[in-house]
Short mmCIF file of C-alpha atoms in Angstrom, two decimals:
data_model
loop_
_atom_site.label_atom_id
_atom_site.label_comp_id
_atom_site.label_asym_id
_atom_site.label_seq_id
_atom_site.Cartn_x
_atom_site.Cartn_y
_atom_site.Cartn_z
CA UNK A 391 0.07 -0.01 -0.06
CA UNK A 392 1.08 3.54 -0.40
CA UNK A 393 2.81 5.33 2.31
CA UNK A 394 0.15 6.59 4.69
CA UNK A 395 2.45 9.09 6.48
CA UNK A 396 2.81 12.91 5.46
CA UNK A 397 4.56 15.84 6.99
CA UNK A 398 3.80 19.36 5.95
CA UNK A 399 5.47 22.77 7.07
CA UNK A 400 3.29 25.71 6.54
CA UNK A 401 4.54 27.68 3.56
CA UNK A 402 7.17 25.13 2.39
CA UNK A 403 6.97 23.64 -1.05
CA UNK A 404 3.26 25.01 -1.27
CA UNK A 405 2.15 22.82 1.50
CA UNK A 406 3.16 19.60 -0.30
CA UNK A 407 3.96 16.25 1.80
CA UNK A 408 7.56 16.37 2.44
CA UNK A 409 7.67 12.63 2.84
CA UNK A 410 7.09 12.16 -0.81
CA UNK A 411 10.47 11.76 -2.79
CA UNK A 412 10.65 14.13 -5.64
CA UNK A 413 11.07 13.17 -9.26
CA UNK A 414 14.87 13.03 -10.27
CA UNK A 415 14.48 16.12 -12.27
CA UNK A 416 13.12 18.08 -9.33
CA UNK A 417 16.46 18.83 -7.88
CA UNK A 418 15.43 21.83 -5.97
CA UNK A 419 12.41 20.29 -4.27
CA UNK A 420 12.98 19.75 -0.61
CA UNK A 421 12.14 16.19 1.15
CA UNK A 422 12.34 14.46 4.34
CA UNK A 423 13.84 11.03 4.66
CA UNK A 424 11.31 9.10 6.89
CA UNK A 425 14.10 7.32 8.73
CA UNK A 426 15.28 10.68 10.13
CA UNK A 427 11.83 11.42 11.71
CA UNK A 428 11.30 11.15 15.54
CA UNK A 429 8.11 12.33 17.33
CA UNK A 430 7.37 12.57 20.96
CA UNK A 431 3.58 13.48 22.07
CA UNK A 432 2.90 14.40 25.54
CA UNK A 433 -0.64 14.45 27.15
CA UNK A 434 0.10 15.90 30.58
CA UNK A 435 0.59 19.61 30.21
CA UNK A 436 4.23 19.37 29.19
CA UNK A 437 5.24 19.49 25.40
CA UNK A 438 6.78 16.80 23.12
CA UNK A 439 8.57 17.62 19.98
CA UNK A 440 9.80 16.30 16.71
CA UNK A 441 12.98 16.41 14.78
CA UNK A 442 13.80 15.37 11.29
CA UNK A 443 16.19 16.09 8.37
CA UNK A 444 15.22 17.91 5.17
CA UNK A 445 17.35 17.46 1.93
CA UNK A 446 17.48 20.00 -0.78
CA UNK A 447 19.71 18.46 -3.36
CA UNK A 448 20.32 21.74 -5.14
CA UNK A 449 19.67 25.03 -3.49
CA UNK A 450 17.43 27.40 -5.82
CA UNK A 451 19.48 30.18 -7.74
CA UNK A 452 22.45 28.89 -5.76
CA UNK A 453 21.56 31.36 -2.80
CA UNK A 454 17.99 30.62 -1.82
CA UNK A 455 17.62 27.58 0.51
CA UNK A 456 14.10 26.81 1.55
CA UNK A 457 14.97 27.32 5.24
CA UNK A 458 16.52 30.80 5.00
CA UNK A 459 15.08 33.34 7.34
CA UNK A 460 12.00 35.11 6.03
CA UNK A 461 11.46 32.14 3.55
CA UNK A 462 10.16 29.76 6.00
CA UNK A 463 7.50 31.33 8.37
CA UNK A 464 8.64 32.35 11.84
CA UNK A 465 7.64 29.23 14.20
CA UNK A 466 5.98 27.59 11.19
CA UNK A 467 3.27 25.15 11.87
CA UNK A 468 4.20 21.53 11.43
CA UNK A 469 1.67 18.59 11.00
CA UNK A 470 2.42 14.98 10.87
CA UNK A 471 -0.59 12.81 9.57
CA UNK A 472 -1.17 9.16 9.21
CA UNK A 473 -4.05 8.80 6.74
CA UNK A 474 -5.24 5.55 8.40
CA UNK A 475 -5.98 7.50 11.46
CA UNK A 476 -7.45 10.64 9.78
CA UNK A 477 -6.95 12.51 6.45
CA UNK A 478 -7.80 15.87 8.06
CA UNK A 479 -6.58 15.56 11.69
CA UNK A 480 -2.89 15.28 12.30
CA UNK A 481 -1.33 12.97 14.91
CA UNK A 482 1.06 15.61 15.60
CA UNK A 483 0.77 19.41 15.69
CA UNK A 484 3.71 21.67 16.40
CA UNK A 485 5.69 24.60 15.49
CA UNK A 486 9.55 25.01 14.49
CA UNK A 487 11.72 26.16 17.20
CA UNK A 488 15.16 25.49 15.31
CA UNK A 489 16.66 24.97 11.84
CA UNK A 490 20.30 24.14 11.36
CA UNK A 491 21.51 24.10 7.87
CA UNK A 492 24.70 22.56 6.36
CA UNK A 493 26.27 21.92 2.91
CA UNK A 494 25.58 18.73 1.29
CA UNK A 495 28.49 16.61 0.14
CA UNK A 496 27.59 17.62 -3.55
CA UNK A 497 28.37 21.27 -2.67
CA UNK A 498 25.26 22.65 -4.23
CA UNK A 499 22.58 21.58 -1.93
CA UNK A 500 21.73 21.67 1.75
CA UNK A 501 20.81 19.33 4.63
CA UNK A 502 18.80 21.02 7.32
CA UNK A 503 17.99 19.43 10.77
CA UNK A 504 14.68 20.90 11.96
CA UNK A 505 13.52 20.91 15.60
CA UNK A 506 9.86 21.07 16.46
CA UNK A 507 7.91 21.82 19.67
CA UNK A 508 4.54 20.13 20.17
CA UNK A 509 1.55 22.60 20.19
CA UNK A 510 1.27 22.41 23.95
CA UNK A 511 4.47 24.45 24.36
CA UNK A 512 2.48 27.25 23.00
CA UNK A 513 1.03 27.59 26.44
CA UNK A 514 4.31 29.13 27.41
CA UNK A 515 4.16 31.60 24.55
CA UNK A 516 0.63 32.81 25.31
CA UNK A 517 0.13 35.47 28.08
CA UNK A 518 -2.92 36.14 30.24
CA UNK A 519 -3.25 39.48 31.23
CA UNK A 520 -5.61 42.28 32.58
CA UNK A 521 -6.83 44.04 29.37
CA UNK A 522 -7.25 47.42 31.01
CA UNK A 523 -5.58 50.28 29.37
CA UNK A 524 -5.29 54.10 29.67
CA UNK A 525 -5.31 54.31 33.38
CA UNK A 526 -1.85 53.50 34.77
CA UNK A 527 0.90 50.96 34.12
CA UNK A 528 -0.21 49.09 37.18
CA UNK A 529 -3.72 48.78 35.79
CA UNK A 530 -2.55 47.39 32.59
CA UNK A 531 -0.19 44.74 34.10
CA UNK A 532 -1.70 43.94 37.42
CA UNK A 533 -3.48 40.56 38.50
CA UNK A 534 -7.21 40.20 37.53
CA UNK A 535 -10.05 38.29 39.30
CA UNK A 536 -12.52 36.20 37.48
CA UNK A 537 -15.69 34.15 38.39
CA UNK A 538 -17.58 33.84 41.82
CA UNK A 539 -18.37 31.31 44.40
CA UNK A 540 -20.09 28.91 42.14
CA UNK A 541 -17.61 29.00 39.19
CA UNK A 542 -16.14 25.72 38.00
CA UNK A 543 -12.73 24.95 36.41
CA UNK A 544 -14.56 24.78 33.08
CA UNK A 545 -15.89 28.33 33.62
CA UNK A 546 -12.52 29.64 34.42
CA UNK A 547 -10.85 27.73 31.24
CA UNK A 548 -13.56 29.04 28.92
CA UNK A 549 -13.04 32.64 30.26
CA UNK A 550 -9.31 32.46 29.81
CA UNK A 551 -9.79 31.23 26.38
CA UNK A 552 -12.14 33.73 25.54
CA UNK A 553 -9.73 36.43 26.76
CA UNK A 554 -6.91 34.93 24.67
CA UNK A 555 -9.26 34.84 21.83
CA UNK A 556 -9.75 38.68 22.15
CA UNK A 557 -6.25 39.41 23.03
CA UNK A 558 -4.38 37.25 20.25
CA UNK A 559 -5.77 37.93 16.83
CA UNK A 560 -3.28 36.43 14.24
CA UNK A 561 -4.35 33.49 12.58
CA UNK A 562 -1.07 31.58 12.73
CA UNK A 563 -1.53 31.35 16.43
CA UNK A 564 -4.96 30.17 16.22
CA UNK A 565 -3.81 27.39 13.89
CA UNK A 566 -1.62 26.21 16.91
CA UNK A 567 -4.04 27.03 19.74
CA UNK A 568 -7.76 26.91 18.50
CA UNK A 569 -9.75 29.16 20.87
CA UNK A 570 -12.78 29.50 18.55
CA UNK A 571 -16.21 29.42 20.13
CA UNK A 572 -18.21 26.30 19.10
CA UNK A 573 -20.93 26.13 21.57
CA UNK A 574 -20.29 28.22 24.86
CA UNK A 575 -18.94 25.18 26.98
CA UNK A 576 -16.86 23.71 24.24
CA UNK A 577 -14.06 26.02 23.67
CA UNK A 578 -12.09 23.03 25.04
CA UNK A 579 -12.58 19.33 24.96
CA UNK A 580 -13.81 18.68 28.60
CA UNK A 581 -13.89 15.14 30.25
CA UNK A 582 -14.86 14.36 33.60
CA UNK A 583 -17.22 16.24 35.80
CA UNK A 584 -16.73 20.10 36.36
CA UNK A 585 -15.43 21.01 39.71
CA UNK A 586 -16.60 24.10 41.59
CA UNK A 587 -13.28 25.99 42.58
CA UNK A 588 -14.86 29.56 43.13
CA UNK A 589 -13.46 32.90 42.24
CA UNK A 590 -9.80 32.96 41.14
CA UNK A 591 -7.14 35.51 40.78
CA UNK A 592 -4.67 35.37 38.19
CA UNK A 593 -1.37 37.54 37.70
CA UNK A 594 -0.11 38.50 34.26
CA UNK A 595 1.22 35.21 33.41
CA UNK A 596 1.59 32.37 30.89
CA UNK A 597 -1.67 30.30 29.96
CA UNK A 598 0.29 27.41 31.13
CA UNK A 599 0.58 28.73 34.77
CA UNK A 600 -2.90 29.62 34.64
CA UNK A 601 -4.01 26.29 33.61
CA UNK A 602 -1.70 24.75 36.38
CA UNK A 603 -3.45 26.99 39.07
CA UNK A 604 -6.95 25.73 37.80
CA UNK A 605 -6.00 21.98 37.42
CA UNK A 606 -4.46 21.96 41.07
CA UNK A 607 -7.61 23.74 42.40
CA UNK A 608 -9.84 21.18 40.83
CA UNK A 609 -7.50 18.34 41.94
CA UNK A 610 -7.75 19.47 45.54
CA UNK A 611 -11.47 19.46 45.50
CA UNK A 612 -11.94 16.18 43.53
CA UNK A 613 -8.82 14.47 44.85
CA UNK A 614 -7.72 13.36 41.52
CA UNK A 615 -4.88 14.73 39.25
CA UNK A 616 -6.18 17.00 36.26
CA UNK A 617 -4.19 17.03 32.84
CA UNK A 618 -4.33 19.33 29.81
CA UNK A 619 -2.73 19.39 26.34
CA UNK A 620 -3.38 20.50 22.75
CA UNK A 621 -4.52 17.93 20.40
CA UNK A 622 -3.96 17.51 16.51
CA UNK A 623 -7.04 19.88 15.87
CA UNK A 624 -5.36 22.59 18.06
CA UNK A 625 -8.11 22.08 20.76
CA UNK A 626 -7.30 22.23 24.52
CA UNK A 627 -7.96 19.00 26.23
CA UNK A 628 -8.78 19.15 29.95
CA UNK A 629 -10.00 16.58 32.30
CA UNK A 630 -9.07 14.27 35.28
CA UNK A 631 -6.71 11.42 35.14
CA UNK A 632 -8.89 8.52 36.68
CA UNK A 633 -7.04 6.01 39.01
CA UNK A 634 -9.82 3.74 38.54
CA UNK A 635 -10.44 3.80 34.81
CA UNK A 636 -13.12 1.15 33.77
CA UNK A 637 -12.33 0.75 29.97
CA UNK A 638 -8.84 0.92 28.31
CA UNK A 639 -8.92 3.18 25.00
CA UNK A 640 -5.40 2.31 23.60
CA UNK A 641 -5.10 0.24 20.37
CA UNK A 642 -4.06 -2.96 22.37
CA UNK A 643 -3.80 -4.47 25.69
CA UNK A 644 -0.12 -5.41 26.82
CA UNK A 645 0.37 -9.00 27.97
CA UNK A 646 3.39 -11.07 28.84
CA UNK A 647 2.16 -14.67 27.96
CA UNK A 648 2.50 -15.38 24.36
CA UNK A 649 -0.53 -17.68 24.59
CA UNK A 650 -2.76 -14.58 25.06
CA UNK A 651 -1.77 -12.59 22.12
CA UNK A 652 -4.49 -12.13 19.52
CA UNK A 653 -5.21 -9.71 16.51
CA UNK A 654 -8.68 -8.72 18.08
CA UNK A 655 -11.81 -8.20 16.14
CA UNK A 656 -15.27 -6.53 16.27
CA UNK A 657 -16.08 -8.87 19.33
CA UNK A 658 -12.59 -9.23 20.89
CA UNK A 659 -9.83 -6.85 22.17
CA UNK A 660 -6.29 -6.83 20.63
CA UNK A 661 -3.63 -8.12 22.75
CA UNK A 662 0.03 -7.82 22.05
CA UNK A 663 3.67 -8.39 23.65
CA UNK A 664 5.71 -5.46 24.37
CA UNK A 665 9.36 -4.87 24.66
CA UNK A 666 11.36 -3.39 27.66
CA UNK A 667 8.41 -3.32 30.02
CA UNK A 668 9.51 -1.98 33.21
CA UNK A 669 8.28 -0.08 36.32
CA UNK A 670 9.86 2.97 37.93
CA UNK A 671 8.89 4.08 41.50
CA UNK A 672 10.12 7.57 42.22
CA UNK A 673 10.62 8.19 46.04
CA UNK A 674 12.79 11.32 45.53
CA UNK A 675 9.94 13.76 45.34
CA UNK A 676 7.49 12.43 48.24
CA UNK A 677 6.14 15.10 50.39
CA UNK A 678 4.11 14.39 53.34
CA UNK A 679 4.14 17.58 55.29
CA UNK A 680 3.97 21.22 54.07
CA UNK A 681 4.37 24.50 55.85
CA UNK A 682 3.01 27.48 54.22
CA UNK A 683 4.79 30.79 54.73
CA UNK A 684 2.00 33.20 54.17
CA UNK A 685 2.26 36.99 53.39
CA UNK A 686 1.64 37.77 57.07
CA UNK A 687 0.85 35.67 59.98
CA UNK A 688 -2.39 37.32 61.32
CA UNK A 689 -4.34 34.41 62.64
CA UNK A 690 -7.76 36.16 62.27
CA UNK A 691 -7.59 35.41 58.55
CA UNK A 692 -7.90 31.66 59.12
CA UNK A 693 -11.67 31.25 60.10
CA UNK A 694 -10.73 28.16 62.11
CA UNK A 695 -11.65 30.21 65.22
CA UNK A 696 -13.55 33.54 65.78
CA UNK A 697 -11.09 36.39 66.14
CA UNK A 698 -9.38 37.24 68.45
CA UNK A 699 -9.11 33.74 69.61
CA UNK A 700 -6.17 32.27 67.77
CA UNK A 701 -6.04 29.04 65.98
CA UNK A 702 -4.62 26.20 67.98
CA UNK A 703 -4.10 23.56 65.46
CA UNK A 704 -0.96 24.90 63.67
CA UNK A 705 -3.04 26.43 60.87
CA UNK A 706 -0.15 26.91 58.42
CA UNK A 707 1.16 23.23 58.48
CA UNK A 708 -0.67 20.48 56.59
CA UNK A 709 0.02 16.82 56.79
CA UNK A 710 -0.83 14.20 54.24
CA UNK A 711 -2.90 12.04 56.67
CA UNK A 712 -4.58 14.87 58.55
CA UNK A 713 -8.20 15.75 58.54
CA UNK A 714 -9.17 17.64 55.35
CA UNK A 715 -9.06 20.53 55.10
CA UNK A 716 -8.00 22.30 58.23
CA UNK A 717 -4.85 20.46 59.03
CA UNK A 718 -4.13 17.97 56.25
CA UNK A 719 -4.96 16.22 52.93
CA UNK A 720 -6.94 13.24 54.18
CA UNK A 721 -4.69 10.54 52.41
CA UNK A 722 -4.30 7.17 53.84
CA UNK A 723 -1.34 6.31 56.02
CA UNK A 724 1.73 4.80 54.72
CA UNK A 725 5.00 3.40 56.26
CA UNK A 726 8.12 5.25 56.14
CA UNK A 727 9.47 8.62 57.30
CA UNK A 728 7.61 11.94 56.83
CA UNK A 729 9.34 14.26 54.46
CA UNK A 730 8.50 17.92 54.71
CA UNK A 731 8.91 20.91 52.41
CA UNK A 732 8.48 24.84 52.95
CA UNK A 733 6.35 27.03 50.71
CA UNK A 734 6.65 30.74 50.42
CA UNK A 735 3.12 32.19 49.93
CA UNK A 736 3.09 35.77 49.04
CA UNK A 737 -0.40 35.40 47.37
CA UNK A 738 -1.82 34.09 50.72
CA UNK A 739 -2.66 37.63 52.18
CA UNK A 740 -5.95 38.87 53.77
CA UNK A 741 -7.95 36.03 52.68
CA UNK A 742 -11.27 35.61 54.39
CA UNK A 743 -10.57 31.83 54.98
CA UNK A 744 -6.99 31.18 54.12
CA UNK A 745 -7.17 27.82 56.23
CA UNK A 746 -9.60 26.17 53.72
CA UNK A 747 -7.69 27.67 50.85
CA UNK A 748 -4.32 26.12 52.07
CA UNK A 749 -6.00 22.81 52.82
CA UNK A 750 -7.41 22.43 49.58
CA UNK A 751 -4.34 23.31 47.48
CA UNK A 752 -2.21 21.26 49.88
CA UNK A 753 -4.38 18.27 49.31
CA UNK A 754 -3.86 18.80 45.39
CA UNK A 755 -0.13 18.54 46.13
CA UNK A 756 -0.17 15.60 48.21
CA UNK A 757 -2.37 13.63 45.89
CA UNK A 758 0.45 13.68 43.38
CA UNK A 759 3.26 13.53 45.78
CA UNK A 760 2.05 11.83 48.89
CA UNK A 761 3.48 8.61 47.77
CA UNK A 762 6.10 7.33 45.12
CA UNK A 763 5.28 8.32 41.50
CA UNK A 764 5.09 5.19 39.52
CA UNK A 765 5.95 5.22 35.77
CA UNK A 766 5.36 2.33 33.38
CA UNK A 767 7.43 2.35 30.25
CA UNK A 768 7.38 -0.15 27.17
CA UNK A 769 8.04 -0.39 23.66
CA UNK A 770 5.80 -1.60 20.73
CA UNK A 771 7.86 -2.57 17.65
CA UNK A 772 7.58 -4.64 14.69
CA UNK A 773 4.92 -5.17 12.18
CA UNK A 774 3.03 -7.80 10.32
CA UNK A 775 3.03 -7.05 6.34
CA UNK A 776 0.21 -9.51 6.01
CA UNK A 777 -2.15 -7.71 8.20
CA UNK A 778 -3.18 -4.82 6.12
CA UNK A 779 -6.76 -4.12 7.27
CA UNK A 780 -8.95 -4.12 10.55
CA UNK A 781 -6.31 -3.53 11.99
CA UNK A 782 -3.71 -2.36 9.55
CA UNK A 783 -0.23 -3.77 11.08
CA UNK A 784 1.75 -3.24 7.85
CA UNK A 785 3.60 -0.21 9.17
CA UNK A 786 3.65 -1.44 12.89
CA UNK A 787 1.39 -2.29 15.70
CA UNK A 788 -0.49 1.04 15.48
CA UNK A 789 -4.12 -0.18 15.43
CA UNK A 790 -6.19 -2.45 17.31
CA UNK A 791 -9.65 -3.17 18.85
CA UNK A 792 -10.68 -1.81 22.21
CA UNK A 793 -13.78 -2.69 24.24
CA UNK A 794 -15.53 0.71 24.91
CA UNK A 795 -18.08 1.66 27.60
CA UNK A 796 -21.30 -0.21 27.98
CA UNK A 797 -24.44 0.80 26.24
CA UNK A 798 -27.34 1.93 28.74
CA UNK A 799 -29.71 3.67 26.34
CA UNK A 800 -30.56 3.53 22.57
CA UNK A 801 -32.59 5.25 20.39
CA UNK A 802 -33.22 6.33 16.67
CA UNK A 803 -34.81 9.06 14.79
CA UNK A 804 -35.06 8.40 11.06
CA UNK A 805 -31.67 7.00 10.12
CA UNK A 806 -29.87 8.87 13.07
CA UNK A 807 -29.16 6.39 15.91
CA UNK A 808 -27.97 7.69 19.46
CA UNK A 809 -26.18 5.49 21.81
CA UNK A 810 -25.89 6.46 25.48
CA UNK A 811 -23.12 4.99 27.51
CA UNK A 812 -23.13 4.00 31.40
CA UNK A 813 -19.76 5.85 31.77
CA UNK A 814 -17.89 8.31 29.78
CA UNK A 815 -16.90 6.71 26.30
CA UNK A 816 -13.70 7.27 24.09
CA UNK A 817 -15.61 7.37 20.86
CA UNK A 818 -14.99 10.32 18.43
CA UNK A 819 -16.43 11.51 15.06
CA UNK A 820 -15.19 9.26 12.31
CA UNK A 821 -14.25 6.27 14.49
CA UNK A 822 -15.62 2.72 13.46
CA UNK A 823 -17.55 1.03 16.14
CA UNK A 824 -19.38 -2.32 16.24
CA UNK A 825 -22.64 -2.40 18.35
CA UNK A 826 -23.98 -5.61 19.80
CA UNK A 827 -27.04 -4.96 21.77
CA UNK A 828 -28.45 -7.88 23.75
CA UNK A 829 -31.67 -5.92 25.06
CA UNK A 830 -33.23 -2.65 24.20
CA UNK A 831 -36.30 -0.90 23.02
CA UNK A 832 -38.50 -2.12 20.39
CA UNK A 833 -36.82 -2.50 17.13
CA UNK A 834 -33.26 -2.34 18.67
CA UNK A 835 -31.86 -5.30 16.44
CA UNK A 836 -31.66 -2.77 13.54
CA UNK A 837 -29.05 -0.72 15.46
CA UNK A 838 -26.59 -3.75 15.74
CA UNK A 839 -23.51 -3.76 13.23
CA UNK A 840 -20.54 -1.76 12.35
CA UNK A 841 -20.94 1.95 11.87
CA UNK A 842 -19.03 5.07 11.26
CA UNK A 843 -19.63 7.59 13.95
CA UNK A 844 -21.03 10.74 12.79
CA UNK A 845 -21.06 12.92 16.11
CA UNK A 846 -20.13 12.63 19.82
CA UNK A 847 -22.02 15.49 21.26
CA UNK A 848 -21.34 14.61 25.07
CA UNK A 849 -19.04 12.41 26.81
CA UNK A 850 -21.64 9.82 27.17
CA UNK A 851 -23.48 9.90 23.89
CA UNK A 852 -22.60 9.31 20.29
CA UNK A 853 -24.50 8.93 16.99
CA UNK A 854 -24.28 7.11 13.70
CA UNK A 855 -26.29 6.58 10.53
CA UNK A 856 -28.15 3.23 9.93
CA UNK A 857 -29.00 1.72 6.69
CA UNK A 858 -32.61 1.45 7.56
CA UNK A 859 -34.93 4.06 8.60
CA UNK A 860 -37.67 4.67 11.38
CA UNK A 861 -38.23 5.76 15.06
CA UNK A 862 -36.86 3.65 17.71
CA UNK A 863 -38.29 5.26 21.11
CA UNK A 864 -35.22 5.90 23.49
CA UNK A 865 -35.05 2.96 26.04
CA UNK A 866 -32.94 1.23 28.42
CA UNK A 867 -30.53 -1.16 26.58
CA UNK A 868 -27.51 -3.42 27.31
CA UNK A 869 -24.80 -4.26 25.03
CA UNK A 870 -21.12 -3.86 24.11
CA UNK A 871 -19.07 -1.38 21.80
CA UNK A 872 -16.06 -2.48 20.24
CA UNK A 873 -13.84 0.16 18.57
CA UNK A 874 -11.12 0.24 16.08
CA UNK A 875 -8.55 2.28 17.48
CA UNK A 876 -6.21 3.69 14.75
CA UNK A 877 -3.21 5.32 16.72
CA UNK A 878 -1.26 5.10 20.00
CA UNK A 879 -1.80 8.71 21.47
CA UNK A 880 -1.13 10.41 24.79
CA UNK A 881 -4.16 10.91 27.01
CA UNK A 882 -5.59 7.52 26.42
CA UNK A 883 -5.66 4.53 28.60
CA UNK A 884 -3.74 1.15 28.18
CA UNK A 885 -4.53 -2.19 30.06
CA UNK A 886 -1.34 -4.00 31.18
CA UNK A 887 -1.47 -7.74 32.39
CA UNK A 888 2.06 -8.49 33.97
CA UNK A 889 1.38 -9.75 37.29
CA UNK A 890 5.13 -10.31 38.10
CA UNK A 891 5.32 -6.36 38.05
CA UNK A 892 2.54 -5.91 40.16
CA UNK A 893 0.34 -5.02 37.02
CA UNK A 894 -2.76 -7.58 36.85
CA UNK A 895 -5.22 -6.11 34.26
CA UNK A 896 -4.08 -2.66 35.43
CA UNK A 897 -5.41 0.51 33.40
CA UNK A 898 -3.00 3.28 33.06
CA UNK A 899 -3.03 6.78 31.73
CA UNK A 900 -0.57 7.20 28.67
CA UNK A 901 1.10 10.55 29.52
CA UNK A 902 3.73 10.14 26.47
CA UNK A 903 4.20 8.38 23.15
CA UNK A 904 7.39 8.50 21.04
CA UNK A 905 7.39 7.58 17.33
CA UNK A 906 10.44 6.30 15.56
CA UNK A 907 10.87 4.99 12.08
CA UNK A 908 12.90 2.02 11.07
CA UNK A 909 13.27 0.22 7.76
CA UNK A 910 12.21 -3.27 7.84
CA UNK A 911 10.82 -5.76 5.22
CA UNK A 912 11.15 -3.45 2.38
CA UNK A 913 9.12 -0.76 4.14
CA UNK A 914 9.21 1.72 7.15
CA UNK A 915 7.94 0.49 10.26
CA UNK A 916 6.97 2.49 13.42
CA UNK A 917 8.33 1.91 16.83
CA UNK A 918 6.41 3.28 19.75
CA UNK A 919 8.24 4.05 23.03
CA UNK A 920 5.37 4.82 25.71
CA UNK A 921 5.24 5.85 29.11
CA UNK A 922 2.03 5.16 31.37
CA UNK A 923 1.40 5.79 34.84
CA UNK A 924 -1.00 7.01 37.52
CA UNK A 925 0.58 10.28 38.57
CA UNK A 926 3.29 10.91 36.26
CA UNK A 927 3.02 14.57 35.79
CA UNK A 928 4.80 16.69 38.44
CA UNK A 929 2.74 19.84 38.72
CA UNK A 930 4.35 22.61 40.44
CA UNK A 931 2.09 21.74 43.23
CA UNK A 932 0.93 24.22 46.03
CA UNK A 933 3.70 26.77 45.17
CA UNK A 934 2.01 27.72 41.65
CA UNK A 935 -1.24 28.48 43.30
CA UNK A 936 -0.11 30.55 46.42
CA UNK A 937 2.43 32.50 44.44
CA UNK A 938 5.73 30.85 45.79
CA UNK A 939 8.86 32.28 45.03
#
């Protein structure tokens, strides 16, 4: 089959696929050698990257290499596509950070090594600020407050993206970070449940710092870690990283017994072996006690007791096992010593109830760092040149079947069928799903089969078009959904069964995926280096939210 991969740099070769080798006579056309390409994708607020080499056999006019300053766009957008995944949504979206050109051995062309940052790095290049002007310098640059007591993390994210949309008006930025209004609540792709975090104050800072603040506040309320990243469409994704995920959403389950390996189908999940499967437990960053150095030490600001009676329970110290929220984070006790840290907190000043604020934010830190951080890493390599469809393994084990959330309601209006799931699904528009209902409303059998998803309006509903037409009144249903997953991507969940490594059908969050290309069997095969975990992301913790030095 034709190479399904394409790489496009905005403004270079009129947007042509640089992975296509040019005709021998097209000596001035640049191209990328696929074997030089390496892609790292992150789904935890940090940013991955890409690097590759562009060959231009002959420099046009002898003095005009494609990469010269002013020819290629500043921070040009870079997209990497796998047509089997999507013809319109790239697997990787980023922007150029560095180009290093050198003379080819022929003396008339160039070789350029290109470094690209994943789109999530643009969080650091986008400033959130007070939009006031024409009063004083302070009013233009000072902090700003948004929301009220009932405001949620989603409310704040929507408000920040709205502010960016108004303040950043160049089309190129919006190709990297898409802040367009779709329907009010969908400036970002939200999963999980909205958390009430109340009024928030932000300094003039980067979008990443502001998102860290929101994620930590939500994590303190929900006692789970929140993640965010930019997907291939340039959309901000935000939601909790579940420690008890019900269904895996990666292309394959990882097993260690060869007898359990299988291709998978519309009724069974895909299971494969992995290389270099290992578990790392990081004890170095454990913290079980935090002392907060507030801007002042006036006890009345902590509503633990009525002024002028001073609090008697050490209001600025929090332990990981103490009662939430006044003197601890409410975590389960563990064996071992109790490492402490001190946080300077200039933002904790004149708060009406600083005790509750400190308690919530300390819990957010200790949810992540109250015990060793576990990272599970493995490599998926090799290919099967005879397995070319459903799943396609001709370029590597990049596809497979996953069991998705169970059906709870089913309905149809005309030819549009709607499925409602019992928990959040992983289905997206364009996915191929196989529905097998065992029970349902009258006529439910017409909904069984393999379909292309036409929409996913909520995290628990999706639609598809059936061959037949007619009304099926919405009613309770039971059944399974199997989905053909077409790529290993960060932000998804993988099931691993390796009891010897204390992983027995354990479902873990994929925080990063690195793609490499190697030649084998007459074609290029993709190798995936994957990191998955419960708490991999080291957020800056309490220090971010309380303005630590």
